[in-house]
Amino acid sequence: MRFPEGVISVVDDDESVRASTGNLLRSVGYRVETFAAAHDLLNSRALEETGCLLLDFRMPGIDGLQLQRRLHDGGFRIPIIFITAFDDRFLRQRAMECGAVNVLHKPFDAALLLEAVRIALHRSRSAHIPHAKLMEAAESCLTETAEVTRVLSARESEHLGECSECVDALANMVREMVRGRHEKKAQAMGSDE
C-alpha cells in the first residue's frame, strides 16, 4: 500500500532511532526521509514535500523546539510529532502549545506511533493552501500590483479569507521576504563603501 501524503521526515541525532523509525514507517508504505540534525532537513528538498515531521527535542545545534518555531515562522504548517527520551513536562507543554500533534516517549510502541502519524497526516491533508502556493502569493504581495487573487484559485482565495493559519503563514512569508530584501540591500550598500 502507498500513501499519497508526502514524505514523513524523521529528525533525530540518534542513528538507531532514525533507522528503526524509518524502517517501521517504510514497512507500512510511507515514504520516509531521515536527518541527523535540523539544519539537514532545512537544507533539503524533502522539506517542501514533508507531510509529517517526527522530531527529537534535544539535538546539537538547532533543537526541536527551535526547529518548530523556524518552520512556523517560515510559513510551514507541517504537523509535528515530538519523540523524546526525556519526560519533561515543560517541553511537552511548550511543544503542544506551539501546535505539536503529539509527544511520544522513547522507546515508543509501534502502534502508538503509527496512529499518531495517521492523525498528523489527516491534519496535513486539511484544506490549507499548500506552502508553495503561499510562497507564490507572498511574492505577489511584494509586486506593485500586489494581487494575491491572481495566484490563488477562487477556492484558495475563499479559504484564505476564512483561515487564520493560512493568513498567518502568508504574513510570516511576506515578513521574511521583506527582511531578506532589507538585508541584501544593506549588504549591497555596505559593499559599495
mmCIF file of C-alpha atoms in Angstrom:
data_model
loop_
_atom_site.group_PDB
_atom_site.id
_atom_site.type_symbol
_atom_site.label_atom_id
_atom_site.label_comp_id
_atom_site.label_asym_id
_atom_site.label_seq_id
_atom_site.Cartn_x
_atom_site.Cartn_y
_atom_site.Cartn_z
ATOM 1 C CA MET A 1 0.000 0.000 0.000
ATOM 2 C CA ARG A 2 1.314 3.514 -0.844
ATOM 3 C CA PHE A 3 0.299 6.666 0.942
ATOM 4 C CA PRO A 4 -0.022 9.917 -1.048
ATOM 5 C CA GLU A 5 0.503 12.265 1.901
ATOM 6 C CA GLY A 6 4.080 13.180 1.060
ATOM 7 C CA VAL A 7 7.234 12.388 2.922
ATOM 8 C CA ILE A 8 7.477 11.644 6.607
ATOM 9 C CA SER A 9 10.678 13.277 7.787
ATOM 10 C CA VAL A 10 12.427 11.963 10.887
ATOM 11 C CA VAL A 11 14.920 14.293 12.590
ATOM 12 C CA ASP A 12 16.846 12.698 15.437
ATOM 13 C CA ASP A 13 20.539 12.709 16.293
ATOM 14 C CA ASP A 14 20.309 9.050 17.414
ATOM 15 C CA GLU A 15 21.105 6.870 14.401
ATOM 16 C CA SER A 16 19.342 3.788 15.824
ATOM 17 C CA VAL A 17 16.102 5.766 16.349
ATOM 18 C CA ARG A 18 16.276 7.141 12.800
ATOM 19 C CA ALA A 19 16.865 3.684 11.352
ATOM 20 C CA SER A 20 14.217 1.822 13.363
ATOM 21 C CA THR A 21 11.574 4.537 12.964
ATOM 22 C CA GLY A 22 12.280 4.848 9.240
ATOM 23 C CA ASN A 23 12.097 1.077 8.767
ATOM 24 C CA LEU A 24 8.792 0.848 10.661
ATOM 25 C CA LEU A 25 7.192 3.607 8.595
ATOM 26 C CA ARG A 26 8.521 2.212 5.312
ATOM 27 C CA SER A 27 7.201 -1.249 6.223
ATOM 28 C CA VAL A 28 3.632 0.085 6.055
ATOM 29 C CA GLY A 29 4.235 2.012 2.812
ATOM 30 C CA TYR A 30 5.185 5.540 3.843
ATOM 31 C CA ARG A 31 7.900 7.486 2.053
ATOM 32 C CA VAL A 32 10.473 8.422 4.680
ATOM 33 C CA GLU A 33 13.496 10.705 4.816
ATOM 34 C CA THR A 34 15.760 10.738 7.865
ATOM 35 C CA PHE A 35 18.035 13.505 9.095
ATOM 36 C CA ALA A 36 20.639 13.599 11.873
ATOM 37 C CA ALA A 37 20.170 17.326 12.510
ATOM 38 C CA ALA A 38 17.619 20.076 11.991
ATOM 39 C CA HIS A 39 19.825 22.009 9.578
ATOM 40 C CA ASP A 40 19.985 18.893 7.359
ATOM 41 C CA LEU A 41 16.199 18.989 6.984
ATOM 42 C CA LEU A 42 16.159 22.758 6.496
ATOM 43 C CA ASN A 43 18.665 22.443 3.649
ATOM 44 C CA SER A 44 16.933 19.512 1.940
ATOM 45 C CA ARG A 45 14.404 19.216 -0.840
ATOM 46 C CA ALA A 46 12.346 16.954 1.412
ATOM 47 C CA LEU A 47 11.190 19.944 3.469
ATOM 48 C CA GLU A 48 8.740 21.069 0.768
ATOM 49 C CA GLU A 49 7.325 17.538 0.496
ATOM 50 C CA THR A 50 7.100 16.788 4.210
ATOM 51 C CA GLY A 51 3.571 15.902 5.273
ATOM 52 C CA CYS A 52 4.543 14.925 8.823
ATOM 53 C CA LEU A 53 7.640 15.525 10.935
ATOM 54 C CA LEU A 54 8.924 13.248 13.694
ATOM 55 C CA LEU A 55 11.270 15.405 15.727
ATOM 56 C CA ASP A 56 13.526 14.897 18.727
ATOM 57 C CA PHE A 57 13.544 17.639 21.376
ATOM 58 C CA ARG A 58 17.206 17.597 22.299
ATOM 59 C CA MET A 59 19.725 17.699 19.484
ATOM 60 C CA PRO A 60 23.009 19.521 18.947
ATOM 61 C CA GLY A 61 22.700 22.805 17.068
ATOM 62 C CA ILE A 62 19.060 23.637 16.413
ATOM 63 C CA ASP A 63 16.882 21.771 18.915
ATOM 64 C CA GLY A 64 13.370 20.503 18.241
ATOM 65 C CA LEU A 65 11.500 23.491 19.660
ATOM 66 C CA GLN A 66 13.729 25.903 17.729
ATOM 67 C CA LEU A 67 13.046 23.984 14.513
ATOM 68 C CA GLN A 68 9.313 24.013 15.240
ATOM 69 C CA ARG A 69 9.471 27.823 15.616
ATOM 70 C CA ARG A 70 11.556 28.265 12.441
ATOM 71 C CA LEU A 71 9.136 26.203 10.410
ATOM 72 C CA HIS A 72 6.178 28.153 11.769
ATOM 73 C CA ASP A 73 7.892 31.478 11.095
ATOM 74 C CA GLY A 74 8.709 30.301 7.568
ATOM 75 C CA GLY A 75 5.048 29.550 6.868
ATOM 76 C CA PHE A 76 5.311 25.765 7.075
ATOM 77 C CA ARG A 77 2.320 24.114 8.733
ATOM 78 C CA ILE A 78 3.813 20.648 8.986
ATOM 79 C CA PRO A 79 2.224 18.508 11.698
ATOM 80 C CA ILE A 80 4.928 17.616 14.217
ATOM 81 C CA ILE A 81 5.175 14.613 16.488
ATOM 82 C CA PHE A 82 7.946 15.019 19.039
ATOM 83 C CA ILE A 83 9.839 11.924 20.102
ATOM 84 C CA THR A 84 11.944 12.124 23.243
ATOM 85 C CA ALA A 85 13.806 10.042 25.787
ATOM 86 C CA PHE A 86 13.142 12.661 28.470
ATOM 87 C CA ASP A 87 9.929 13.036 30.433
ATOM 88 C CA ASP A 88 9.995 16.819 30.660
ATOM 89 C CA ARG A 89 6.511 18.229 31.289
ATOM 90 C CA PHE A 90 7.633 21.770 30.437
ATOM 91 C CA LEU A 91 8.947 20.720 26.986
ATOM 92 C CA ARG A 92 5.810 18.688 26.313
ATOM 93 C CA GLN A 93 3.561 21.592 27.278
ATOM 94 C CA ARG A 94 5.595 24.057 25.209
ATOM 95 C CA ALA A 95 5.530 21.782 22.141
ATOM 96 C CA MET A 96 1.789 21.228 22.381
ATOM 97 C CA GLU A 97 1.107 24.949 22.872
ATOM 98 C CA CYS A 98 3.071 25.598 19.685
ATOM 99 C CA GLY A 99 0.948 23.150 17.710
ATOM 100 C CA ALA A 100 2.567 19.725 18.042
ATOM 101 C CA VAL A 101 0.234 16.821 17.316
ATOM 102 C CA ASN A 102 1.728 14.576 19.987
ATOM 103 C CA VAL A 103 4.763 13.873 22.149
ATOM 104 C CA LEU A 104 5.881 10.247 22.324
ATOM 105 C CA HIS A 105 8.433 8.873 24.782
ATOM 106 C CA LYS A 106 11.224 6.596 23.582
ATOM 107 C CA PRO A 107 11.010 3.704 23.284
ATOM 108 C CA PHE A 108 7.522 4.103 21.859
ATOM 109 C CA ASP A 109 5.031 1.450 20.848
ATOM 110 C CA ALA A 110 4.864 0.929 17.068
ATOM 111 C CA ALA A 111 1.052 1.005 17.016
ATOM 112 C CA LEU A 112 1.033 4.256 19.010
ATOM 113 C CA LEU A 113 3.490 5.863 16.591
ATOM 114 C CA LEU A 114 1.534 4.742 13.527
ATOM 115 C CA GLU A 115 -1.705 6.112 14.994
ATOM 116 C CA ALA A 116 -0.024 9.440 15.798
ATOM 117 C CA VAL A 117 1.304 9.620 12.218
ATOM 118 C CA ARG A 118 -2.152 8.818 10.821
ATOM 119 C CA ILE A 119 -3.664 11.663 12.859
ATOM 120 C CA ALA A 120 -0.880 14.049 11.832
ATOM 121 C CA LEU A 121 -1.290 13.220 8.156
ATOM 122 C CA HIS A 122 -5.037 13.715 8.425
ATOM 123 C CA ARG A 123 -4.286 17.188 9.800
ATOM 124 C CA SER A 124 -1.788 17.751 6.980
ATOM 125 C CA ARG A 125 -4.410 16.912 4.327
ATOM 126 C CA SER A 126 -6.778 19.582 5.579
ATOM 127 C CA ALA A 127 -7.915 22.277 3.201
ATOM 128 C CA HIS A 128 -4.957 24.570 3.878
ATOM 129 C CA ILE A 129 -3.292 26.269 0.954
ATOM 130 C CA PRO A 130 -0.053 24.430 0.057
ATOM 131 C CA HIS A 131 3.208 26.055 1.150
ATOM 132 C CA ALA A 132 4.473 26.522 -2.425
ATOM 133 C CA LYS A 133 1.253 28.328 -3.393
ATOM 134 C CA LEU A 134 1.514 30.588 -0.334
ATOM 135 C CA MET A 135 5.121 31.400 -1.304
ATOM 136 C CA GLU A 136 3.929 32.415 -4.749
ATOM 137 C CA ALA A 137 1.208 34.566 -3.167
ATOM 138 C CA ALA A 138 3.742 36.144 -0.794
ATOM 139 C CA GLU A 139 5.958 37.060 -3.745
ATOM 140 C CA SER A 140 2.979 38.627 -5.498
ATOM 141 C CA CYS A 141 2.308 40.722 -2.383
ATOM 142 C CA LEU A 142 5.664 42.397 -2.923
ATOM 143 C CA THR A 143 4.967 43.497 -6.501
ATOM 144 C CA GLU A 144 3.449 46.807 -7.465
ATOM 145 C CA THR A 145 0.076 45.251 -8.246
ATOM 146 C CA ALA A 146 0.038 43.047 -5.120
ATOM 147 C CA GLU A 147 -2.782 40.878 -6.405
ATOM 148 C CA VAL A 148 -2.791 37.676 -4.402
ATOM 149 C CA THR A 149 -6.020 36.585 -6.089
ATOM 150 C CA ARG A 150 -4.166 36.201 -9.407
ATOM 151 C CA VAL A 151 -2.047 33.485 -7.823
ATOM 152 C CA LEU A 152 -4.746 31.686 -5.841
ATOM 153 C CA SER A 153 -7.754 29.848 -7.188
ATOM 154 C CA ALA A 154 -11.226 31.029 -6.178
ATOM 155 C CA ARG A 155 -11.429 28.228 -3.590
ATOM 156 C CA GLU A 156 -7.977 29.108 -2.210
ATOM 157 C CA SER A 157 -8.876 32.814 -2.043
ATOM 158 C CA GLU A 158 -12.063 31.980 -0.170
ATOM 159 C CA HIS A 159 -10.117 29.705 2.169
ATOM 160 C CA LEU A 160 -7.558 32.458 2.811
ATOM 161 C CA GLY A 161 -10.381 34.752 3.871
ATOM 162 C CA GLU A 162 -11.550 32.208 6.456
ATOM 163 C CA CYS A 163 -8.352 30.562 7.728
ATOM 164 C CA SER A 164 -6.241 32.444 10.244
ATOM 165 C CA GLU A 165 -3.485 29.785 9.969
ATOM 166 C CA CYS A 166 -3.047 30.420 6.248
ATOM 167 C CA VAL A 167 -3.189 34.189 6.761
ATOM 168 C CA ASP A 168 -0.518 33.927 9.486
ATOM 169 C CA ALA A 169 1.624 31.709 7.266
ATOM 170 C CA LEU A 170 1.323 34.163 4.366
ATOM 171 C CA ALA A 171 2.128 37.124 6.632
ATOM 172 C CA ASN A 172 5.199 35.331 8.017
ATOM 173 C CA MET A 173 6.410 34.611 4.494
ATOM 174 C CA VAL A 174 5.981 38.234 3.426
ATOM 175 C CA ARG A 175 7.827 39.423 6.563
ATOM 176 C CA GLU A 176 10.713 37.030 5.861
ATOM 177 C CA MET A 177 10.903 38.166 2.231
ATOM 178 C CA VAL A 178 10.913 41.836 3.231
ATOM 179 C CA ARG A 179 13.570 41.161 5.878
ATOM 180 C CA GLY A 180 15.666 39.299 3.304
ATOM 181 C CA ARG A 181 15.389 42.182 0.840
ATOM 182 C CA HIS A 182 16.411 44.687 3.517
ATOM 183 C CA GLU A 183 19.412 42.529 4.451
ATOM 184 C CA LYS A 184 20.505 42.255 0.805
ATOM 185 C CA LYS A 185 20.121 45.990 0.343
ATOM 186 C CA ALA A 186 22.135 46.698 3.496
ATOM 187 C CA GLN A 187 24.853 44.281 2.367
ATOM 188 C CA ALA A 188 24.961 45.895 -1.076
ATOM 189 C CA MET A 189 25.222 49.338 0.465
ATOM 190 C CA GLY A 190 27.961 48.113 2.795
ATOM 191 C CA SER A 191 29.981 46.648 -0.062
ATOM 192 C CA ASP A 192 29.756 49.939 -2.009
ATOM 193 C CA GLU A 193 31.653 51.804 0.711
#
